[in-house]
Short mmCIF file of C-alpha atoms in Angstrom, two decimals:
data_model
loop_
_atom_site.label_atom_id
_atom_site.label_comp_id
_atom_site.label_asym_id
_atom_site.label_seq_id
_atom_site.Cartn_x
_atom_site.Cartn_y
_atom_site.Cartn_z
CA MET F 1 -0.04 -0.31 -0.01
CA SER F 2 1.32 3.79 -0.85
CA SER F 3 2.10 6.37 1.57
CA VAL F 4 -0.63 8.11 -0.07
CA GLU F 5 -3.24 5.27 0.26
CA GLU F 6 -2.33 5.05 4.34
CA ALA F 7 -3.24 8.39 4.73
CA LYS F 8 -6.57 8.08 3.16
CA LYS F 9 -6.71 4.78 5.36
CA LEU F 10 -5.68 7.22 8.73
CA ARG F 11 -8.28 9.86 7.79
CA GLU F 12 -11.24 7.11 7.36
CA GLU F 13 -9.96 5.61 11.01
CA LEU F 14 -9.75 8.48 12.19
CA LYS F 15 -13.45 9.78 11.43
CA ASN F 16 -15.01 6.19 12.42
CA CYS F 17 -13.81 7.10 15.81
CA GLY F 18 -15.39 10.02 15.58
CA PHE F 19 -12.78 12.54 15.12
CA SER F 20 -13.92 14.92 12.18
CA ASN F 21 -11.69 16.59 9.11
CA ARG F 22 -12.42 19.62 11.29
CA LYS F 23 -10.88 18.73 14.55
CA VAL F 24 -8.22 16.32 13.26
CA SER F 25 -6.73 17.06 9.91
CA VAL F 26 -4.43 14.67 8.32
CA LYS F 27 -1.71 15.53 5.33
CA HIS F 28 0.42 13.44 3.00
CA SER F 29 3.78 14.81 1.71
CA TYR F 30 7.40 13.06 0.09
CA CYS F 31 10.40 14.03 2.10
CA GLY F 32 13.40 12.67 -0.13
CA TYR F 33 12.44 8.96 -0.68
CA SER F 34 10.35 8.59 2.07
CA ALA F 35 7.13 9.92 2.92
CA SER F 36 5.24 12.34 5.80
CA ILE F 37 2.01 12.08 7.56
CA ASP F 38 1.16 14.69 9.31
CA VAL F 39 -1.55 14.39 11.92
CA THR F 40 -2.76 18.07 13.40
CA ILE F 41 -5.20 17.83 16.11
CA LYS F 42 -7.40 21.38 15.80
CA ASP F 43 -9.47 20.65 19.50
CA LEU F 44 -7.42 21.07 22.49
CA THR F 45 -10.00 18.29 24.21
CA ILE F 46 -8.69 15.73 22.26
CA SER F 47 -5.70 13.82 23.33
CA ILE F 48 -2.99 13.40 21.50
CA LYS F 49 -2.20 10.26 22.77
CA ASP F 50 -5.03 9.15 21.91
CA ILE F 51 -4.57 9.90 18.42
CA GLN F 52 -1.02 9.03 18.48
CA ASP F 53 -2.15 5.35 19.04
CA ILE F 54 -4.16 5.31 16.12
CA ALA F 55 -1.75 7.02 14.10
CA SER F 56 1.29 5.18 15.25
CA THR F 57 0.25 1.81 13.37
CA TYR F 58 0.95 4.07 10.43
CA SER F 59 4.33 4.35 10.70
CA SER F 60 6.74 2.20 9.07
CA ILE F 61 10.77 2.91 9.73
CA ARG F 62 13.46 0.95 8.37
CA TYR F 63 16.28 0.50 10.55
CA CYS F 64 19.95 -0.74 9.96
CA GLU F 65 20.69 -4.53 11.73
CA VAL F 66 23.50 -3.48 12.81
CA THR F 67 23.67 0.30 13.64
CA GLN F 68 20.04 1.37 14.15
CA GLU F 69 19.98 3.62 12.47
CA VAL F 70 17.67 5.23 10.18
CA LEU F 71 17.78 3.53 6.46
CA GLN F 72 17.24 6.34 3.88
CA GLY F 73 14.02 5.62 1.61
CA ALA F 74 10.66 3.52 1.49
CA ASN F 75 9.96 5.05 4.99
CA THR F 76 6.95 6.42 6.38
CA PHE F 77 7.40 8.91 9.33
CA VAL F 78 3.82 10.07 11.06
CA ARG F 79 4.03 13.20 13.15
CA VAL F 80 1.32 14.11 15.33
CA GLU F 81 0.47 17.70 16.95
CA TYR F 82 -1.47 20.17 18.01
CA ASP F 83 -2.67 23.02 15.82
CA ARG F 84 0.06 25.49 16.26
CA GLU F 85 -2.23 28.56 16.05
CA VAL F 86 -5.27 26.47 18.31
CA LEU F 87 -2.25 26.07 21.19
CA ARG F 88 -0.97 29.89 20.47
CA GLU F 89 -4.26 30.95 21.08
CA ALA F 90 -4.55 28.95 24.59
CA THR F 91 -1.34 29.75 25.91
CA GLU F 92 -2.16 33.24 25.75
CA LEU F 93 -4.79 33.22 27.51
CA LYS F 94 -2.69 31.07 30.23
CA LEU F 95 -0.08 33.61 30.36
CA ALA F 96 -1.31 35.61 33.34
CA GLU F 97 -1.58 32.46 35.37
CA ALA F 98 1.63 32.03 34.42
CA GLU F 99 3.21 35.02 35.15
CA ARG F 100 1.32 34.81 38.57
CA ILE F 101 3.04 31.62 38.80
CA ILE F 102 6.64 33.01 38.61
CA GLU F 103 6.28 35.96 40.71
CA SER F 104 5.58 33.36 43.70
CA LEU F 105 8.50 31.47 43.02
CA GLU F 106 10.75 34.74 43.12
CA ILE F 107 10.24 34.67 46.99
CA GLN F 108 11.20 30.98 47.09
CA GLN F 109 14.56 29.68 47.54
CA GLU F 110 16.49 27.83 44.51
CA ASN F 111 15.13 24.08 44.24
CA VAL F 112 12.34 24.77 45.99
CA GLY F 113 9.21 24.73 44.22
CA GLU F 114 5.41 24.83 43.79
CA ILE F 115 2.74 22.31 42.79
CA LEU F 116 1.41 22.96 39.66
CA PHE F 117 -0.87 19.52 39.41
CA MET F 118 -1.71 16.81 41.28
CA THR F 119 -3.28 13.66 39.58
CA ALA F 120 -3.96 9.95 41.01
CA GLU F 121 -0.71 8.91 39.64
CA LEU F 122 1.99 11.97 40.43
CA ASN F 123 2.77 15.04 41.76
CA ILE F 124 4.02 17.84 38.87
CA TYR F 125 6.74 20.27 40.53
CA LEU F 126 7.46 24.16 39.28
CA ILE F 127 11.01 24.34 40.69
CA LYS F 128 13.09 27.71 40.79
CA SER F 129 15.82 26.91 39.05
CA ALA F 130 19.73 27.26 40.36
CA SER F 131 20.92 30.43 38.13
CA TYR F 132 23.80 28.45 36.29
CA ASP F 133 21.36 27.11 33.49
CA ARG F 134 19.79 30.19 32.78
CA SER F 135 16.35 28.58 32.64
CA LEU F 136 13.91 30.24 34.85
CA ALA F 137 12.45 26.92 36.05
CA SER F 138 11.94 23.53 35.83
CA ILE F 139 8.99 21.28 35.95
CA HIS F 140 9.46 17.92 37.13
CA PHE F 141 7.16 15.14 37.75
CA GLU F 142 7.10 13.00 40.96
CA ASN F 143 5.23 9.80 42.02
CA HIS F 144 3.37 9.77 45.09
CA ASP F 145 5.58 7.33 46.73
CA GLY F 146 7.99 10.12 46.47
CA SER F 147 10.33 8.68 43.96
CA TYR F 148 10.53 10.66 40.69
CA ASN F 149 8.89 9.27 37.39
CA GLU F 150 10.41 8.11 34.76
CA ARG F 151 9.94 11.81 32.91
CA ARG F 152 12.49 14.23 32.86
CA GLY F 153 12.68 17.92 34.08
CA ILE F 154 11.26 20.42 31.43
CA SER F 155 13.17 23.53 31.37
CA CYS F 156 10.96 26.79 31.22
CA PHE F 157 12.51 30.02 30.39
CA ASN F 158 10.04 32.39 30.08
CA ALA F 159 6.07 32.92 31.47
CA TYR F 160 5.29 32.19 27.72
CA ASP F 161 6.80 28.91 28.35
CA LEU F 162 4.90 27.49 31.61
CA ALA F 163 1.78 29.16 30.04
CA GLU F 164 2.19 26.46 27.33
CA PHE F 165 3.06 23.82 29.17
CA LEU F 166 -0.23 24.59 31.62
CA VAL F 167 -2.00 23.86 28.52
CA MET F 168 -0.68 21.10 27.11
CA TYR F 169 -0.55 19.39 29.91
CA GLU F 170 -4.56 20.31 31.09
CA CYS F 171 -5.21 19.07 27.63
CA GLN F 172 -3.70 15.39 28.57
CA LEU F 173 -5.43 15.68 32.35
CA LYS F 174 -8.71 16.20 30.84
CA ASP F 175 -9.94 13.25 32.10
CA LYS F 176 -8.32 13.07 35.45
CA GLU F 177 -9.89 14.09 38.51
CA ASN F 178 -7.71 15.97 40.59
CA VAL F 179 -6.19 18.94 38.65
CA ALA F 180 -4.93 21.36 41.40
#
């Protein structure tokens, strides 16, 4: 099956799962000797993970058996992301909240944080960064037993970075109960 046909099939599968073209778009393009299927989510209430689970079955990437490098040609890359304009608008709405959170961090000591979210699985903290890494703060994920989650910290260099994180994470928590 060609990558054009795969993109059409993915579009049809998303439609059958209740994701109309107005909410999720699928575009096909060629990149060198490979193909790319770009899935853009236009509705922030749709979980990116749900779409990735569906779309990932259409990805086909060949690797070298020895070096595990991606081989050139005959690959189909699938990228799923939120629409940048929709994300930008939502981020601008969260900017005032992000600035308030950052102001509250200014009185904190380095490496002391403020909780952003509490979920059933983990707590998410915004921790004031030490001055050596030029970031304003970093976001850390901690399991309820006190151990760090497998996810790494995310650096925030300004209020916009934090606002974008707040939007993105709230999109993923839409079905969770305890959003702080």
